[in-house]
Short mmCIF file of C-alpha atoms in Angstrom, two decimals:
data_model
loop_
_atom_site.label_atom_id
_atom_site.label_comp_id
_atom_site.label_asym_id
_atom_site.label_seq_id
_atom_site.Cartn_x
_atom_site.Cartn_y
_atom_site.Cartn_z
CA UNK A 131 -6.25 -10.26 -29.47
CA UNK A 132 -4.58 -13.74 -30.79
CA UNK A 133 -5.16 -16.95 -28.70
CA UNK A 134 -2.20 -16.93 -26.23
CA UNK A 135 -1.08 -20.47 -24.76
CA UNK A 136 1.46 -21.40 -22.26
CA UNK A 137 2.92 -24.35 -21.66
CA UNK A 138 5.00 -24.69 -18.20
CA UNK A 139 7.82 -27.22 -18.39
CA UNK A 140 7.43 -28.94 -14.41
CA UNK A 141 7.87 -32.69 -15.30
CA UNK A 142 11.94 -32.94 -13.80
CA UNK A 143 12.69 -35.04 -11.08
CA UNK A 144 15.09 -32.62 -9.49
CA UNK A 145 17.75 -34.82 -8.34
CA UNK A 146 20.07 -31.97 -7.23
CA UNK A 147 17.49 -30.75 -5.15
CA UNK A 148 18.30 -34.42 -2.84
CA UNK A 149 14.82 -34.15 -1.71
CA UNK A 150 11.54 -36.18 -1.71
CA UNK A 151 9.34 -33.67 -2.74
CA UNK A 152 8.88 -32.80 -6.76
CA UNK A 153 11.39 -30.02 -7.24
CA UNK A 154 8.88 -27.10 -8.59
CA UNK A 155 6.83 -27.97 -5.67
CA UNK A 156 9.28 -26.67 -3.20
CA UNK A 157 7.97 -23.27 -1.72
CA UNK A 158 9.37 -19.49 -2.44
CA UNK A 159 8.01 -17.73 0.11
CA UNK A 160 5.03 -19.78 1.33
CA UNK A 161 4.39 -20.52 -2.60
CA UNK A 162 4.99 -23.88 -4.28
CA UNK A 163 7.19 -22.40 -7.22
CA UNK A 164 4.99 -23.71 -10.02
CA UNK A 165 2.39 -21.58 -8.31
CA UNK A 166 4.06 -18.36 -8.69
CA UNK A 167 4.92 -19.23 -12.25
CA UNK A 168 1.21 -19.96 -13.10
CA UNK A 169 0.21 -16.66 -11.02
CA UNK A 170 2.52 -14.61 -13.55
CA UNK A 171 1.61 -16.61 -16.47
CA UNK A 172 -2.28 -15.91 -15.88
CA UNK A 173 -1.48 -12.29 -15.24
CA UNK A 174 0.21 -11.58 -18.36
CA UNK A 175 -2.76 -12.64 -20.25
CA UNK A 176 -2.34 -16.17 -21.08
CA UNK A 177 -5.75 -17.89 -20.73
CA UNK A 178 -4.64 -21.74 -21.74
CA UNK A 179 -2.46 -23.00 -19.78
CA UNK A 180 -0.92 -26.79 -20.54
CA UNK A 181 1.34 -28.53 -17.87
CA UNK A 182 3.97 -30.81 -18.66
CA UNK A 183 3.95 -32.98 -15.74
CA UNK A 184 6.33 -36.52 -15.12
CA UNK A 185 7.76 -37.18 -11.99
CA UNK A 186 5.21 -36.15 -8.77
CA UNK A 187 2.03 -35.40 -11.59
CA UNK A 188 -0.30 -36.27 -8.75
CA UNK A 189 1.27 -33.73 -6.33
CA UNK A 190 1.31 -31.15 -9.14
CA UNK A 191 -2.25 -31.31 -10.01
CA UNK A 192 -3.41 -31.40 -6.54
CA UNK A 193 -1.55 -28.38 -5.95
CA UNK A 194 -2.52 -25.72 -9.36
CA UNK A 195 -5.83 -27.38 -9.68
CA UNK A 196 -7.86 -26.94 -12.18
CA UNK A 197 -6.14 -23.75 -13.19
CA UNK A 198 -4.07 -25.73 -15.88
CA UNK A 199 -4.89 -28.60 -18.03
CA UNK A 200 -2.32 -31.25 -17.95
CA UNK A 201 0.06 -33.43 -20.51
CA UNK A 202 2.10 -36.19 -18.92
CA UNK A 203 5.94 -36.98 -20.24
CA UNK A 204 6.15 -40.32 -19.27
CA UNK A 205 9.89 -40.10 -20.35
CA UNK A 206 12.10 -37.43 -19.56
CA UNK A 207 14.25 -36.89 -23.19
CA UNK A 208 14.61 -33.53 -23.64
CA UNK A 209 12.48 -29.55 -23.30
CA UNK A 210 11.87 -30.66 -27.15
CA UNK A 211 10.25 -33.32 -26.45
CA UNK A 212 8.66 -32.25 -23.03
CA UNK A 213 6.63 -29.32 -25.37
CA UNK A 214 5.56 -31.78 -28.00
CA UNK A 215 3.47 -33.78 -25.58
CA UNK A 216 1.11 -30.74 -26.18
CA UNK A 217 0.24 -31.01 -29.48
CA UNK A 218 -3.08 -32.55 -29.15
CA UNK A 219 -3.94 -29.46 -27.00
CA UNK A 220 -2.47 -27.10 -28.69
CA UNK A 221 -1.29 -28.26 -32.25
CA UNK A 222 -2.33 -26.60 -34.90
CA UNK A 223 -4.04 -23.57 -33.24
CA UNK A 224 -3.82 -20.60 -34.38
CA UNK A 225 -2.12 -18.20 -31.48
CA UNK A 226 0.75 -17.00 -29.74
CA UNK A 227 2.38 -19.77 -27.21
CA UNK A 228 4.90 -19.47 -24.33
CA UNK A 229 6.88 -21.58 -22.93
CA UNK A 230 8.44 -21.33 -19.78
CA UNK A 231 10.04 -23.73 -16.61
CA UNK A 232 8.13 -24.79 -13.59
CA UNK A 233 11.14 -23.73 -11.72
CA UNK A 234 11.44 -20.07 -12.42
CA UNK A 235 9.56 -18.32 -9.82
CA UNK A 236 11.08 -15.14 -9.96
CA UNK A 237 9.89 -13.82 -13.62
CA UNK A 238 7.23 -11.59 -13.65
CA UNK A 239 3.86 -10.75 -15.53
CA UNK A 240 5.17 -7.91 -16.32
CA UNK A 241 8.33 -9.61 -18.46
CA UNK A 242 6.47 -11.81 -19.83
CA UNK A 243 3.48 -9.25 -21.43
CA UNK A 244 7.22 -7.17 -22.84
CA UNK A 245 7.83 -10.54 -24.33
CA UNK A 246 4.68 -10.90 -26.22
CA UNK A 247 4.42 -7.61 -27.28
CA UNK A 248 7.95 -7.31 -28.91
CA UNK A 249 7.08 -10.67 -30.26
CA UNK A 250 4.24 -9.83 -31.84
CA UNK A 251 5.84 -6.40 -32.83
CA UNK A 252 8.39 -7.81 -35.04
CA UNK A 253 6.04 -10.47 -36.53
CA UNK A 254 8.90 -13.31 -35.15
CA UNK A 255 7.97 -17.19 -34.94
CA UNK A 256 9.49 -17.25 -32.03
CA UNK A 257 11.01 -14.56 -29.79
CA UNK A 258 13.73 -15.97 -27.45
CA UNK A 259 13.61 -14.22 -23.22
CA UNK A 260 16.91 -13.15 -23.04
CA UNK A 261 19.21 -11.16 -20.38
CA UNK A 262 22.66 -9.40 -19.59
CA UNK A 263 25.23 -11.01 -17.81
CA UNK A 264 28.00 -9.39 -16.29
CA UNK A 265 29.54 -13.10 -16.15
CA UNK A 266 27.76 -15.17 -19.20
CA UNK A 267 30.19 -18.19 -18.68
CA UNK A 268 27.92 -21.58 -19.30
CA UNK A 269 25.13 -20.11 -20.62
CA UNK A 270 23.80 -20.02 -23.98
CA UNK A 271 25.16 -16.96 -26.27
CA UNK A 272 22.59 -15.05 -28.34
CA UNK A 273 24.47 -13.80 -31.72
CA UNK A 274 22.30 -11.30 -33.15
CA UNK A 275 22.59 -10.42 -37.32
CA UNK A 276 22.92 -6.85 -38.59
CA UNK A 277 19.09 -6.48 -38.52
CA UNK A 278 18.94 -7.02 -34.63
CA UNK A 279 17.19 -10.14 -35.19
CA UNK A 280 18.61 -13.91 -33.49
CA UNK A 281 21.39 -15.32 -36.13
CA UNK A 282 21.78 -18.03 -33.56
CA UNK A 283 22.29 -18.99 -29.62
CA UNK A 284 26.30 -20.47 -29.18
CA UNK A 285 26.48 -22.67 -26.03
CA UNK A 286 29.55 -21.89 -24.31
CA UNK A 287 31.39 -25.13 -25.64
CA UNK A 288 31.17 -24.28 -29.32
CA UNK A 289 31.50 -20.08 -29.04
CA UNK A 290 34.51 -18.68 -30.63
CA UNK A 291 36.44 -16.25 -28.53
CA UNK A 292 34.47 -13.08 -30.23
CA UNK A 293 31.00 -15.19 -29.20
CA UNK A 294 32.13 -16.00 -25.68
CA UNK A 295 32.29 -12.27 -25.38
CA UNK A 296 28.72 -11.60 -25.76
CA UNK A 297 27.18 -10.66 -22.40
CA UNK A 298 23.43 -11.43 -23.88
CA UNK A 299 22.34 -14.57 -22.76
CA UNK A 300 19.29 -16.98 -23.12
CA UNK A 301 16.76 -17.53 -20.38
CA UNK A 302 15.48 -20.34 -21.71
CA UNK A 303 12.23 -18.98 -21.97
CA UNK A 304 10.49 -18.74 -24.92
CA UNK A 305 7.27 -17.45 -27.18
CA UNK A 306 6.35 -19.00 -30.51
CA UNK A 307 3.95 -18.89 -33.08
CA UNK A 308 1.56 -21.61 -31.86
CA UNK A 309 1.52 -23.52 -35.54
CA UNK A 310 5.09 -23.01 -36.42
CA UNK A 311 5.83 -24.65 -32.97
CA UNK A 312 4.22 -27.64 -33.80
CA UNK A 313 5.14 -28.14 -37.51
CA UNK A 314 8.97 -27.54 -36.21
CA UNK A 315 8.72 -29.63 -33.17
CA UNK A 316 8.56 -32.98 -35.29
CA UNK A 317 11.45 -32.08 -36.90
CA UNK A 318 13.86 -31.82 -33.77
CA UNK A 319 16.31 -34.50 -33.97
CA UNK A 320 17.70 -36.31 -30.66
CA UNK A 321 21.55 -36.78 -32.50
CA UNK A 322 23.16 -35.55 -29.68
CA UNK A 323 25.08 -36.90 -26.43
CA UNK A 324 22.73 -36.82 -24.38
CA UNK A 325 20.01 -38.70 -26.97
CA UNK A 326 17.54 -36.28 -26.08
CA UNK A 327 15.27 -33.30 -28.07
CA UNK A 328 16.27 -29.99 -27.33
CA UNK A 329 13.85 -26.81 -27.51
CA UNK A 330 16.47 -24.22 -28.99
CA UNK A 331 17.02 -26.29 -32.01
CA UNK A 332 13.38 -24.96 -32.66
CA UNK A 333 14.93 -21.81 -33.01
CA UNK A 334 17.89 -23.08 -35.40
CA UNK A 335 15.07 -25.02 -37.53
CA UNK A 336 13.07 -21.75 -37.55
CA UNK A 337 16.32 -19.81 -39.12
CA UNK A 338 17.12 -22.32 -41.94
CA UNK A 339 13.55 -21.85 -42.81
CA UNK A 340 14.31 -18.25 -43.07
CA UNK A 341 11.94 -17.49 -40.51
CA UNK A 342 12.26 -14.44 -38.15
CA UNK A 343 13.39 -15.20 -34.75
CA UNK A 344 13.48 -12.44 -32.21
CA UNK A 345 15.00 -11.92 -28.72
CA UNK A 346 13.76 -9.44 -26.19
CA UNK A 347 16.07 -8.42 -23.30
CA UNK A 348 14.65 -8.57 -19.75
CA UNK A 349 16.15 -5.40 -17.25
CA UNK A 350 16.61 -7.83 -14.66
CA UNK A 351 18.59 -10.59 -15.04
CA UNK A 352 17.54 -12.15 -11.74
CA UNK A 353 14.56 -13.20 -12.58
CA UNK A 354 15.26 -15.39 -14.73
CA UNK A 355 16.84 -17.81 -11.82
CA UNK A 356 15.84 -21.38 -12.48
CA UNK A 357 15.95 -23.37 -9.29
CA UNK A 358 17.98 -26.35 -9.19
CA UNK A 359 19.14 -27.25 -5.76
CA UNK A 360 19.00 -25.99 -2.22
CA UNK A 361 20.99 -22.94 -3.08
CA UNK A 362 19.33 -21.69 -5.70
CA UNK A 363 16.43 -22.15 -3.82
CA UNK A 364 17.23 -20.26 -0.97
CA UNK A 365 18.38 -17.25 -3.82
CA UNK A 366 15.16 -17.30 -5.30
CA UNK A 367 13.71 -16.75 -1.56
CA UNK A 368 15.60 -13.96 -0.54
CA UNK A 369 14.79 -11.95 -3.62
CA UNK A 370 11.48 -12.96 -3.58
CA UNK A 371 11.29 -11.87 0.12
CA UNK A 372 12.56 -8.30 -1.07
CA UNK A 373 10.65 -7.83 -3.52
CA UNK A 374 7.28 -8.32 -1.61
CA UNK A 375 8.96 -6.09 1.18
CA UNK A 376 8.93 -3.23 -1.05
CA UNK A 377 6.01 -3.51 -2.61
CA UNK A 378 4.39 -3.70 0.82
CA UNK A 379 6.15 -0.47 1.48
CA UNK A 380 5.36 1.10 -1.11
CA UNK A 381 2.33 0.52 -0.35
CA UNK A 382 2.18 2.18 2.59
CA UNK A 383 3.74 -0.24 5.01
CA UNK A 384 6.20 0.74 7.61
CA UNK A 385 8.61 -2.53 7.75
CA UNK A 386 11.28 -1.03 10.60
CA UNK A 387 13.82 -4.14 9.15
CA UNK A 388 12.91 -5.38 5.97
CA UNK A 389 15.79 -7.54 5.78
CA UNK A 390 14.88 -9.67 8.82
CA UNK A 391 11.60 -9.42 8.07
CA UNK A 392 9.35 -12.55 6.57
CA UNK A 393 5.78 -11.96 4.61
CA UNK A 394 4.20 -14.58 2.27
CA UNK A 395 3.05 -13.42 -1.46
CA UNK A 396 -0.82 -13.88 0.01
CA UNK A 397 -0.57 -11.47 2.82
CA UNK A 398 -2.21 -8.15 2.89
CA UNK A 399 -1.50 -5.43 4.98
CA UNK A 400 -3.02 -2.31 5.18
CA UNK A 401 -1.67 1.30 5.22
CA UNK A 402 0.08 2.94 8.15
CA UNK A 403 0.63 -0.68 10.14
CA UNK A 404 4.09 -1.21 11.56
CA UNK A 405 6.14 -3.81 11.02
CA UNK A 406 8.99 -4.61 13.89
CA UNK A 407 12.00 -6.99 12.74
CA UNK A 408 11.34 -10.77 13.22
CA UNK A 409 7.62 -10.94 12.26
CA UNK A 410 6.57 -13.84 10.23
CA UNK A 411 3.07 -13.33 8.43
CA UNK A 412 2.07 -16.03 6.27
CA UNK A 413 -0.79 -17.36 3.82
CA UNK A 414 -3.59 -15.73 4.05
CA UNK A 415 -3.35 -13.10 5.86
CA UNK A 416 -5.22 -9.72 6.39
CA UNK A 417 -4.04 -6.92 8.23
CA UNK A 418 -5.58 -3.90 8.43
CA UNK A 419 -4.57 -0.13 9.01
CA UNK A 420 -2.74 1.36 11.93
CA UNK A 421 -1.98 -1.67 13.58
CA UNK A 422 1.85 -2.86 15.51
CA UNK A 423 3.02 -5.67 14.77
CA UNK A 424 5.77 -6.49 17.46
CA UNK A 425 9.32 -8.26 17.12
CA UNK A 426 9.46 -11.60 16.90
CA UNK A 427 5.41 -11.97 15.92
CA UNK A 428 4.17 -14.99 13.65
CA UNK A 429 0.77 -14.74 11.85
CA UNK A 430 -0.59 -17.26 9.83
CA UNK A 431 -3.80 -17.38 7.70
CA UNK A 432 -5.76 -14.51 10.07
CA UNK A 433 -7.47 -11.72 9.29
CA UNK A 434 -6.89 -8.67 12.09
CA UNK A 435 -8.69 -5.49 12.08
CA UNK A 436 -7.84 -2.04 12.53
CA UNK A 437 -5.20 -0.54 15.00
CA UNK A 438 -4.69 -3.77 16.30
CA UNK A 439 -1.58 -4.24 18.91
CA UNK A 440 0.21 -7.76 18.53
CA UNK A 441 3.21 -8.00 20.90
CA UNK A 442 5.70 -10.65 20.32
CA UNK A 443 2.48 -13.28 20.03
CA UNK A 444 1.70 -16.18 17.68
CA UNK A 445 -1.39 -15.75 15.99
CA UNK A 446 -3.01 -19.02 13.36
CA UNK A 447 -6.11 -19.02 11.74
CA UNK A 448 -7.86 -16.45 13.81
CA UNK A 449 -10.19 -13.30 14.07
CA UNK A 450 -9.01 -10.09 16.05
CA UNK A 451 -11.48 -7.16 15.26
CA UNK A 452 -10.55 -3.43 15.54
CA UNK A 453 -8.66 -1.73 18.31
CA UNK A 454 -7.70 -5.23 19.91
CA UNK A 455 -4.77 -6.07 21.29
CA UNK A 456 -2.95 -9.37 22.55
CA UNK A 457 0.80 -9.82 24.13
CA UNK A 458 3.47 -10.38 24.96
CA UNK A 459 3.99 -14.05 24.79
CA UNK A 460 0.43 -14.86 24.11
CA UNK A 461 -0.67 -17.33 21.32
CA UNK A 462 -4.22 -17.59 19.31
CA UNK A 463 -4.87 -21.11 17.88
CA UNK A 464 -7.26 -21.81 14.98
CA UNK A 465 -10.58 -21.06 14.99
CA UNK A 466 -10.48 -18.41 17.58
CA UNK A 467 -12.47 -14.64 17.03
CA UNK A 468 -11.19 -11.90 19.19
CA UNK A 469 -13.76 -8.90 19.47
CA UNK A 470 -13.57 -5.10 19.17
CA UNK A 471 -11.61 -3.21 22.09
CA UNK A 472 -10.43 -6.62 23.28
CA UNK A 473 -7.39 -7.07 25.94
CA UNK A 474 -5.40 -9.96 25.92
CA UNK A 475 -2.69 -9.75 28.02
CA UNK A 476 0.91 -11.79 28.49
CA UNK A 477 1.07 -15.55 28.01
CA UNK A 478 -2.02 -16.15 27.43
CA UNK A 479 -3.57 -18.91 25.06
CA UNK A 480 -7.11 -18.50 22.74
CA UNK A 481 -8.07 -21.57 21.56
CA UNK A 482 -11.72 -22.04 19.65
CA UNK A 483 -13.03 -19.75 21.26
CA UNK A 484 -14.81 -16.46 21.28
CA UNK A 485 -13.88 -13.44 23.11
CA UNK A 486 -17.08 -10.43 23.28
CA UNK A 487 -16.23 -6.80 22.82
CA UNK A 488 -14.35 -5.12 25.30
CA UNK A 489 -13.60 -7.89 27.73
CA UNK A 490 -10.05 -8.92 29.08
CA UNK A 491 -7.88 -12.03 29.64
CA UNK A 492 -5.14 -10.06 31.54
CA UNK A 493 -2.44 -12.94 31.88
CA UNK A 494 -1.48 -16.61 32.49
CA UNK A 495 -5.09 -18.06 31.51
CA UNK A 496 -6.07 -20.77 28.71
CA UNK A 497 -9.80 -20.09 27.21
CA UNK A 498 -10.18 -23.42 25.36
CA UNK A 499 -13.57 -24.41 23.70
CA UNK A 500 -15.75 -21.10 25.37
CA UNK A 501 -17.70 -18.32 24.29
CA UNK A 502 -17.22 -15.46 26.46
CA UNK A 503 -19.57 -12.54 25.82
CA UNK A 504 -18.96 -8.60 26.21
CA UNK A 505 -17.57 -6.73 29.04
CA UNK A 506 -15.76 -9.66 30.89
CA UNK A 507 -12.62 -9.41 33.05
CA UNK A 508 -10.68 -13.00 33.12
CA UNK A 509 -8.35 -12.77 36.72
CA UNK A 510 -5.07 -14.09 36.15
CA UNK A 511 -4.26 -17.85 36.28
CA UNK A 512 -7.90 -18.94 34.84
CA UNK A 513 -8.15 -22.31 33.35
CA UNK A 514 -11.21 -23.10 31.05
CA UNK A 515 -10.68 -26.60 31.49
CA UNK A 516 -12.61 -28.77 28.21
CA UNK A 517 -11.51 -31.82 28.16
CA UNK A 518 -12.52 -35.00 30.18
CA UNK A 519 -10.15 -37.32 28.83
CA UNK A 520 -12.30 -38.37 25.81
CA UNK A 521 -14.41 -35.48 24.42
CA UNK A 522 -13.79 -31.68 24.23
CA UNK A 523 -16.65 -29.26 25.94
CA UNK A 524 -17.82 -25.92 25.72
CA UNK A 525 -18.16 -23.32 28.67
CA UNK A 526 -20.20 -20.25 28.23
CA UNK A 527 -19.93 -16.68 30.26
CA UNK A 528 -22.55 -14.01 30.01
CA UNK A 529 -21.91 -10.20 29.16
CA UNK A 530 -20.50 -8.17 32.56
CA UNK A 531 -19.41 -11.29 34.08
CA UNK A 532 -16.49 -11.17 36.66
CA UNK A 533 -13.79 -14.01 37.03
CA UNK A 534 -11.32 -13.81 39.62
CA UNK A 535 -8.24 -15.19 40.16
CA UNK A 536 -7.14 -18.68 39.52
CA UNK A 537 -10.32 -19.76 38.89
CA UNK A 538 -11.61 -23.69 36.97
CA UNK A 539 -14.38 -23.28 34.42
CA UNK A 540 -15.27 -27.09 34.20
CA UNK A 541 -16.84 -27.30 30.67
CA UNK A 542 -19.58 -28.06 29.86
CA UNK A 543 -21.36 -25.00 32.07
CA UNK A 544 -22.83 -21.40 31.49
CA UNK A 545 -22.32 -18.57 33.37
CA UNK A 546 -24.93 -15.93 33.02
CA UNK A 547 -24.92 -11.98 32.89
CA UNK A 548 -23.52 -10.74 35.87
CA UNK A 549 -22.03 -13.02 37.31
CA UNK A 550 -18.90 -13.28 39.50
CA UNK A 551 -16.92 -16.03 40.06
CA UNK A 552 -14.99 -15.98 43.21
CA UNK A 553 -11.51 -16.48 43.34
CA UNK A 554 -9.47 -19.97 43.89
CA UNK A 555 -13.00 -21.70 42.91
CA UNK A 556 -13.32 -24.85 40.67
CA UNK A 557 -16.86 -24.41 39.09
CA UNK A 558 -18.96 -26.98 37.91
CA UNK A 559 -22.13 -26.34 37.86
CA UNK A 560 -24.58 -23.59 36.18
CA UNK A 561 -23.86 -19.84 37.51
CA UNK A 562 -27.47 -18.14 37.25
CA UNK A 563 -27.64 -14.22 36.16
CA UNK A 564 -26.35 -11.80 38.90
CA UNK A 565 -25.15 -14.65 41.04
CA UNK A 566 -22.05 -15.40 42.73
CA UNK A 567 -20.59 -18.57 42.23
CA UNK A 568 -17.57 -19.66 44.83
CA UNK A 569 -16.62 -23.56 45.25
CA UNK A 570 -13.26 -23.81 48.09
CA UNK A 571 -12.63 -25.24 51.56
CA UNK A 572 -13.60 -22.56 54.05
CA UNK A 573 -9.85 -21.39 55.74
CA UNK A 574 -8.96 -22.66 58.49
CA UNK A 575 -5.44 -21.43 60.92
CA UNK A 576 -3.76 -24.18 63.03
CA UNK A 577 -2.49 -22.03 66.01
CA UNK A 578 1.39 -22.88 67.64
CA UNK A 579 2.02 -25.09 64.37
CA UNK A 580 5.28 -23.85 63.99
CA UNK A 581 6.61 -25.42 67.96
CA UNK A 582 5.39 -28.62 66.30
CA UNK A 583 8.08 -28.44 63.53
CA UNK A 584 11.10 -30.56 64.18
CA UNK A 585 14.35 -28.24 64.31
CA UNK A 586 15.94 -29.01 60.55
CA UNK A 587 12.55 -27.27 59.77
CA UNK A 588 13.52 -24.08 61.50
#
């Protein structure tokens, strides 16, 4: 197979976006949209990537890594001129190069292996993305010869009435043959309005030199969305959102409302789980099979087992093994691991900490900072309490342990096996194996003390 290059166009400011952050680096669905573009360019086979970076470069690199190598247009004139800055990469390499915007995040790998393909098919220079449009008004016109081949793209300013008719349109995306590219590229001229070098006179250049130039029509003409503002943004979202909706249900996913219905490109979710309306899963997420997921849910970066219950809870950067369950109201904070056959009960909060197999945190309790083992119950109203006002501590309870109600855990202290903690007690102190540990005032009754009540008591 021939070398295959891309370069991705991401060096715009983005002024219409009115934002501070660098426009391809807003997010489509948890996913800076240079991201998805680079996801879809490596998946279609393109092993060389270049980035054209200007405005933001910093933010850019730190965010694709070292998954690109990277060109900086110091000035902005033109897509011309933003693919030249390539040419000590790539000029004069033998191969097949794309080039496509920063800002699309909606094409697919699947396009852009069609592209190649027909590209390389026909033996073209270049081979132009293109698309029907019910309503082609402002974009570019693509005038094909008797052959099928490109005669020439007509922006909607200079088409006659029979070109303004055409419903095929240019995406602005684009494959070439890598050396042709280059050798063209330093002939673009910048005589135009705007003083800048445009990328389809490439194609014009290409046609005078009686070169082939194809075009390959994309079945969806929503892909090609480039972002430019807030709107188009929020476009791009919602068909991004439906299209990983369905491929989670086709998948095997049961999503009850996949309209209202929110999950990240990263996620993972495994077959037979159900999905209510209002859940939010994001990053990097793994859920497994035959788990319910209630309304309203948010999960973020976790990774939950098997036939897991989560009822209208937040869950972030957490553990929940099989056949748990938490809710509702209840809220896991980084860092904590939730063991097999686990109960966690209404408005309760899990925070670093470690819940053993089978035990329960029934409601109204905060486990901050503790390791509880196997087989606990947790009586409602529990506080682990971890912090003294400068450090955090840990508390530990041992396997079979009992806490009762409304019970202090004063950190740093261990509880051993088999222990019960009695309720109403603040404990502060070491609770040895088998031993009860109770800390509160012994009761006391004040007989007659209602006679001593004055009368606007009464």
């Amino acid at each position: 197979m021939a070398n295959r290059f891309a370069v991705v166009l991401a060096a715009g400011q983005g002024t219409r976006m009115k934002s501070k952050l660098y426009k391809v680096l807003h997010k489509v669905c948890g996913k800076a949209m240079v991201e998805h573009v680079i996801d879809q360019v490596e998946e279609a086979g393109f092993d060389h990537v270049v980035t054209i970076v200007g405005h933001g470069a910093d933010s850019v690199k730190q965010v694709i890594g070292e998954r690109s190598e990277y060109v900086l247009q110091a000035e902005q004139l033109g897509t011309g001129h933003a693919v030249l800055q390539a040419q000590e990469a790539l000029g004069g390499k033998a191969g097949t190069t794309l080039v496509i915007c920063g800002d699309t995040p909606l094409l697919t790998s699947e396009t852009l292996a069609a592209l190649v393909k027909h590209h390389e098919s026909e033996s073209a220079k270049a081979t132009i993305l293109t698309a029907h449009a019910d309503n082609p008004f402002g974009y570019g016109r693509i005038i094909r010869n008797t052959e099928d081949f490109v005669e020439k793209i007509v922006e909607q300013k200079d088409a006659s009435e029979a070109e303004a008719a055409v419903q095929e349109i240019n995406t602005g995306t684009y494959v070439f043959d890598n050396e042709a590219l280059f050798e063209v590229l330093s002939l673009v001229k910048n005589d135009n309005s705007q003083g800048e070098y445009y990328l389809p006179d490439v194609i014009e250049i290409l046609k005078k030199q009686g070169e082939i130039v194809a075009a390959y029509q994309m079945a969806d003409m929503a892909e090609a969305l480039g972002v430019n503002d807030r709107v188009a943004l929020a476009e791009a979202s919602t068909k991004m959102k439906k299209r990983i909706n369905e491929k989670q249900m086709r998948n095997g996913v049961t999503l009850l409302d996949p309209d209202n219905t929110y999950i990240e490109s990263t996620v993972v979710i495994g077959s037979d789980t159900i999905v209510e309306p209002g859940v939010v899963l994001k990053g990097n997420t793994v859920i497994g099979e035959d788990c319910f997921i209630g309304a309203n849910s948010e999960i973020r970066d976790s990774k939950i087992g098997n036939r897991v219950r989560v009822t209208s809870s937040n869950i972030e950067e957490a553990t929940m093994a099989d056949d748990s369950n938490i809710g509702p109201f209840s809220h896991l904070r980084p860092n904590s691991v939730v063991g097999e056959k686990v109960h966690i009960g209404n408005f309760v909060e899990i925070k670093n900490s470690s819940l053993g197999n089978d035990t329960k945190v029934g409601h109204l309790t905060y486990v901050g900072d503790a390791d509880l083992g196997e087989n606990i119950n947790v009586g409602c109203g529990t506080v682990f309490v971890n912090y003294d006002g400068q450090k955090k501590h840990r508390a530990t309870i041992g396997d079979n342990s009992f806490i009762g109600c409304n019970v202090n855990v004063i950190a740093p202290v261990t509880v051993g096996k088999n222990a019960f903690l009695a309720a109403g007690s603040t404990i502060t102190k070491n609770v040895p194996d088998e031993a009860m540990g109770i800390a509160r005032c012994r009761q006391e009754n004040k007989d007659g003390y209602w006679g001593k009540l004055p009368p606007s008591r009464k």
